[in-house]
Amino acid sequence: MKNRLFGNEVGRMPDSVFWIMKQMFKIYYLINPVDKYISKFGIKPGDTVVDYGCGPGAFIISASNLVGEKGFVYAVDLHEMAISAVNDLIRNKNLRNVKPVLADDNGVAIPDKTADVVFAIDMFHMVKESEIFLKEICRITKNGGILIIEDGHQPRSLTVEKIKRSGCWNITEEQKRYLKCSPVKH
């Protein structure tokens, strides 16, 4: 049951679970404002940001506002319903600096060394191949860029183990809800 609800290492969640999650997020983010949380990520005007595992787009408007007219936001997800939800946000909120990107098991169509900040909120527990995932995020992150990654529904020790095993990231800061990482220079 836990894997059904939280999607531990299942990759893409079922449509019905995605719909339920979308409804729950609406309530959750009424109580816990996104702006307050995302402001801790170090996003600056002009940055290129990737919301990896964007889901229904709870962080997209805030990220778009933070990067401003000269910045850009990629909203990435494996789920077609997420991409549809982000397209609705773009249209309804006139977000000119946001592009939805459908990911697949082979990665994401974002050029190398593009992102100043990548954040992966409440999704890392769903990733089947964590080393491949973390290497792909490293590929799209600029030297000097950062990754903000939440544990999701897995223990912090497992998150740390997966990050270290990838060989791509240094953990630079631990917060209650997330880890901040910088790419290993090769």
mmCIF file of C-alpha atoms in Angstrom:
data_model
loop_
_atom_site.group_PDB
_atom_site.id
_atom_site.type_symbol
_atom_site.label_atom_id
_atom_site.label_comp_id
_atom_site.label_asym_id
_atom_site.label_seq_id
_atom_site.Cartn_x
_atom_site.Cartn_y
_atom_site.Cartn_z
ATOM 1 C CA MET A 1 0.000 0.000 0.000
ATOM 2 C CA LYS A 2 2.812 2.437 0.872
ATOM 3 C CA ASN A 3 4.379 2.036 -2.576
ATOM 4 C CA ARG A 4 0.985 2.719 -4.162
ATOM 5 C CA LEU A 5 0.463 5.919 -2.193
ATOM 6 C CA PHE A 6 3.996 7.275 -2.118
ATOM 7 C CA GLY A 7 5.488 5.638 -5.207
ATOM 8 C CA ASN A 8 8.750 4.364 -3.743
ATOM 9 C CA GLU A 9 10.996 3.429 -6.678
ATOM 10 C CA VAL A 10 8.107 3.088 -9.121
ATOM 11 C CA GLY A 11 9.131 5.833 -11.539
ATOM 12 C CA ARG A 12 5.847 7.148 -12.920
ATOM 13 C CA MET A 13 2.861 7.141 -10.558
ATOM 14 C CA PRO A 14 -0.567 5.945 -11.752
ATOM 15 C CA ASP A 15 -2.923 8.636 -13.090
ATOM 16 C CA SER A 16 -5.365 8.195 -10.203
ATOM 17 C CA VAL A 17 -2.605 8.691 -7.623
ATOM 18 C CA PHE A 18 -1.366 11.780 -9.503
ATOM 19 C CA TRP A 19 -4.898 13.256 -9.383
ATOM 20 C CA ILE A 20 -5.158 12.607 -5.633
ATOM 21 C CA MET A 21 -1.700 14.142 -5.085
ATOM 22 C CA LYS A 22 -2.720 17.236 -7.040
ATOM 23 C CA GLN A 23 -5.759 17.739 -4.800
ATOM 24 C CA MET A 24 -3.730 17.191 -1.626
ATOM 25 C CA PHE A 25 -1.103 19.719 -2.751
ATOM 26 C CA LYS A 26 -3.778 22.371 -3.249
ATOM 27 C CA ILE A 27 -4.702 22.055 0.414
ATOM 28 C CA TYR A 28 -1.135 21.628 1.691
ATOM 29 C CA TYR A 29 0.184 24.734 -0.056
ATOM 30 C CA LEU A 30 -2.696 26.853 1.205
ATOM 31 C CA ILE A 31 -1.403 26.125 4.715
ATOM 32 C CA ASN A 32 2.324 26.105 3.832
ATOM 33 C CA PRO A 33 3.055 28.866 1.313
ATOM 34 C CA VAL A 34 5.423 27.899 -1.500
ATOM 35 C CA ASP A 35 7.054 31.354 -1.630
ATOM 36 C CA LYS A 36 8.401 31.024 1.904
ATOM 37 C CA TYR A 37 9.960 27.629 1.171
ATOM 38 C CA ILE A 38 11.380 28.311 -2.302
ATOM 39 C CA SER A 39 12.942 31.592 -1.138
ATOM 40 C CA LYS A 40 15.525 29.462 0.739
ATOM 41 C CA PHE A 41 16.822 27.849 -2.469
ATOM 42 C CA GLY A 42 19.059 30.757 -3.519
ATOM 43 C CA ILE A 43 17.262 31.496 -6.795
ATOM 44 C CA LYS A 44 18.207 34.892 -8.221
ATOM 45 C CA PRO A 45 16.868 37.091 -11.029
ATOM 46 C CA GLY A 46 18.280 35.885 -14.346
ATOM 47 C CA ASP A 47 18.858 32.296 -13.175
ATOM 48 C CA THR A 48 17.895 29.244 -15.147
ATOM 49 C CA VAL A 49 16.004 26.893 -12.855
ATOM 50 C CA VAL A 50 14.838 23.318 -13.300
ATOM 51 C CA ASP A 51 11.934 22.025 -11.222
ATOM 52 C CA TYR A 52 12.621 18.312 -11.696
ATOM 53 C CA GLY A 53 9.536 16.284 -10.842
ATOM 54 C CA CYS A 54 7.356 19.383 -10.989
ATOM 55 C CA GLY A 55 4.098 17.477 -10.582
ATOM 56 C CA PRO A 56 1.087 19.774 -10.929
ATOM 57 C CA GLY A 57 3.368 22.829 -10.800
ATOM 58 C CA ALA A 58 3.070 24.031 -7.209
ATOM 59 C CA PHE A 59 6.475 25.778 -7.401
ATOM 60 C CA ILE A 60 6.323 27.059 -10.980
ATOM 61 C CA ILE A 61 4.734 30.479 -10.426
ATOM 62 C CA SER A 62 7.092 31.292 -7.537
ATOM 63 C CA ALA A 63 10.134 30.124 -9.500
ATOM 64 C CA SER A 64 9.017 32.163 -12.520
ATOM 65 C CA ASN A 65 8.674 35.275 -10.357
ATOM 66 C CA LEU A 66 12.061 34.745 -8.690
ATOM 67 C CA VAL A 67 14.028 34.376 -11.961
ATOM 68 C CA GLY A 68 12.179 37.304 -13.524
ATOM 69 C CA GLU A 69 12.034 38.317 -17.179
ATOM 70 C CA LYS A 70 15.698 37.514 -17.833
ATOM 71 C CA GLY A 71 15.545 34.078 -16.213
ATOM 72 C CA PHE A 72 13.999 30.798 -17.266
ATOM 73 C CA VAL A 73 12.249 27.839 -15.629
ATOM 74 C CA TYR A 74 12.107 24.305 -16.971
ATOM 75 C CA ALA A 75 9.235 22.287 -15.473
ATOM 76 C CA VAL A 76 10.236 18.628 -15.844
ATOM 77 C CA ASP A 77 8.178 15.541 -15.130
ATOM 78 C CA LEU A 78 7.653 11.954 -16.340
ATOM 79 C CA HIS A 79 3.898 12.287 -16.108
ATOM 80 C CA GLU A 80 1.843 13.665 -18.981
ATOM 81 C CA MET A 81 -0.739 14.985 -16.486
ATOM 82 C CA ALA A 82 2.001 17.122 -14.889
ATOM 83 C CA ILE A 83 2.959 18.604 -18.240
ATOM 84 C CA SER A 84 -0.702 19.331 -18.948
ATOM 85 C CA ALA A 85 -1.104 21.033 -15.552
ATOM 86 C CA VAL A 86 1.990 23.194 -16.173
ATOM 87 C CA ASN A 87 0.726 24.125 -19.646
ATOM 88 C CA ASP A 88 -2.526 25.265 -17.993
ATOM 89 C CA LEU A 89 -0.520 27.411 -15.526
ATOM 90 C CA ILE A 90 1.519 28.933 -18.348
ATOM 91 C CA ARG A 91 -1.640 29.822 -20.243
ATOM 92 C CA ASN A 92 -3.696 31.027 -17.241
ATOM 93 C CA LYS A 93 -0.907 33.021 -15.560
ATOM 94 C CA ASN A 94 0.813 34.202 -18.776
ATOM 95 C CA LEU A 95 4.167 32.733 -17.746
ATOM 96 C CA ARG A 96 6.521 33.580 -20.597
ATOM 97 C CA ASN A 97 9.657 32.229 -18.959
ATOM 98 C CA VAL A 98 8.476 28.653 -18.283
ATOM 99 C CA LYS A 99 8.843 25.608 -20.498
ATOM 100 C CA PRO A 100 7.379 22.190 -19.620
ATOM 101 C CA VAL A 101 9.596 19.228 -20.517
ATOM 102 C CA LEU A 102 8.441 15.612 -20.547
ATOM 103 C CA ALA A 103 11.249 13.415 -19.228
ATOM 104 C CA ASP A 104 11.702 9.734 -19.958
ATOM 105 C CA ASP A 105 13.891 6.926 -18.669
ATOM 106 C CA ASN A 106 16.747 8.191 -20.862
ATOM 107 C CA GLY A 107 16.834 11.680 -19.393
ATOM 108 C CA VAL A 108 15.550 15.070 -20.307
ATOM 109 C CA ALA A 109 15.885 17.299 -23.365
ATOM 110 C CA ILE A 110 17.740 20.141 -21.656
ATOM 111 C CA PRO A 111 21.209 21.127 -22.887
ATOM 112 C CA ASP A 112 24.352 20.407 -20.841
ATOM 113 C CA LYS A 113 25.364 22.933 -18.170
ATOM 114 C CA THR A 114 22.109 24.920 -18.404
ATOM 115 C CA ALA A 115 20.793 25.191 -14.850
ATOM 116 C CA ASP A 116 21.931 27.464 -12.049
ATOM 117 C CA VAL A 117 19.516 25.758 -9.642
ATOM 118 C CA VAL A 118 17.795 22.384 -9.892
ATOM 119 C CA PHE A 119 15.288 21.411 -7.272
ATOM 120 C CA ALA A 120 13.684 18.008 -6.819
ATOM 121 C CA ILE A 121 10.904 18.251 -4.245
ATOM 122 C CA ASP A 122 9.139 15.196 -2.823
ATOM 123 C CA MET A 123 10.077 12.918 -5.710
ATOM 124 C CA PHE A 124 13.524 11.353 -5.111
ATOM 125 C CA HIS A 125 11.964 8.364 -3.349
ATOM 126 C CA MET A 126 10.216 7.476 -6.635
ATOM 127 C CA VAL A 127 13.388 7.263 -8.727
ATOM 128 C CA LYS A 128 14.240 3.686 -9.716
ATOM 129 C CA GLU A 129 17.776 4.343 -10.933
ATOM 130 C CA SER A 130 19.077 7.026 -8.578
ATOM 131 C CA GLU A 131 22.646 7.046 -9.967
ATOM 132 C CA ILE A 132 21.427 7.591 -13.527
ATOM 133 C CA PHE A 133 19.016 10.280 -12.325
ATOM 134 C CA LEU A 134 21.679 12.140 -10.332
ATOM 135 C CA LYS A 135 24.159 11.965 -13.224
ATOM 136 C CA GLU A 136 21.523 13.404 -15.552
ATOM 137 C CA ILE A 137 20.841 16.274 -13.165
ATOM 138 C CA CYS A 138 24.582 16.873 -12.907
ATOM 139 C CA ARG A 139 24.807 16.981 -16.716
ATOM 140 C CA ILE A 140 22.267 19.808 -16.923
ATOM 141 C CA THR A 141 23.695 21.778 -13.963
ATOM 142 C CA LYS A 142 26.289 24.497 -14.506
ATOM 143 C CA ASN A 143 29.611 24.377 -12.706
ATOM 144 C CA GLY A 144 28.873 26.325 -9.546
ATOM 145 C CA GLY A 145 25.176 25.439 -9.768
ATOM 146 C CA ILE A 146 23.228 23.778 -6.986
ATOM 147 C CA LEU A 147 20.820 20.922 -6.442
ATOM 148 C CA ILE A 148 18.140 21.128 -3.770
ATOM 149 C CA ILE A 149 16.782 17.653 -3.112
ATOM 150 C CA GLU A 150 14.228 16.447 -0.602
ATOM 151 C CA ASP A 151 14.293 12.978 0.864
ATOM 152 C CA GLY A 152 10.637 12.495 0.076
ATOM 153 C CA HIS A 153 9.262 9.337 1.628
ATOM 154 C CA GLN A 154 12.585 7.680 2.418
ATOM 155 C CA PRO A 155 15.040 8.016 5.303
ATOM 156 C CA ARG A 156 17.671 10.771 5.113
ATOM 157 C CA SER A 157 20.402 8.138 5.411
ATOM 158 C CA LEU A 158 19.188 6.499 2.178
ATOM 159 C CA THR A 159 19.101 9.861 0.379
ATOM 160 C CA VAL A 160 22.676 10.600 1.489
ATOM 161 C CA GLU A 161 23.829 7.113 0.477
ATOM 162 C CA LYS A 162 22.327 7.478 -3.020
ATOM 163 C CA ILE A 163 23.866 10.928 -3.506
ATOM 164 C CA LYS A 164 27.328 9.784 -2.413
ATOM 165 C CA ARG A 165 27.131 6.598 -4.494
ATOM 166 C CA SER A 166 26.447 8.651 -7.644
ATOM 167 C CA GLY A 167 29.883 10.300 -7.414
ATOM 168 C CA CYS A 168 28.412 13.439 -8.976
ATOM 169 C CA TRP A 169 27.485 15.569 -5.997
ATOM 170 C CA ASN A 170 28.942 16.998 -2.813
ATOM 171 C CA ILE A 171 26.447 17.607 -0.039
ATOM 172 C CA THR A 172 27.143 21.179 1.079
ATOM 173 C CA GLU A 173 24.259 21.764 3.473
ATOM 174 C CA GLU A 174 21.644 19.737 5.327
ATOM 175 C CA GLN A 175 18.326 21.282 6.270
ATOM 176 C CA LYS A 176 15.359 19.585 7.900
ATOM 177 C CA ARG A 177 13.462 19.193 4.611
ATOM 178 C CA TYR A 178 16.242 19.083 2.019
ATOM 179 C CA LEU A 179 19.891 18.695 1.117
ATOM 180 C CA LYS A 180 21.814 21.287 -0.852
ATOM 181 C CA CYS A 181 24.424 19.821 -3.198
ATOM 182 C CA SER A 182 27.060 21.099 -5.597
ATOM 183 C CA PRO A 183 28.324 19.185 -8.628
ATOM 184 C CA VAL A 184 31.643 17.369 -8.336
ATOM 185 C CA LYS A 185 34.095 18.963 -10.753
ATOM 186 C CA HIS A 186 35.634 16.570 -13.258
#
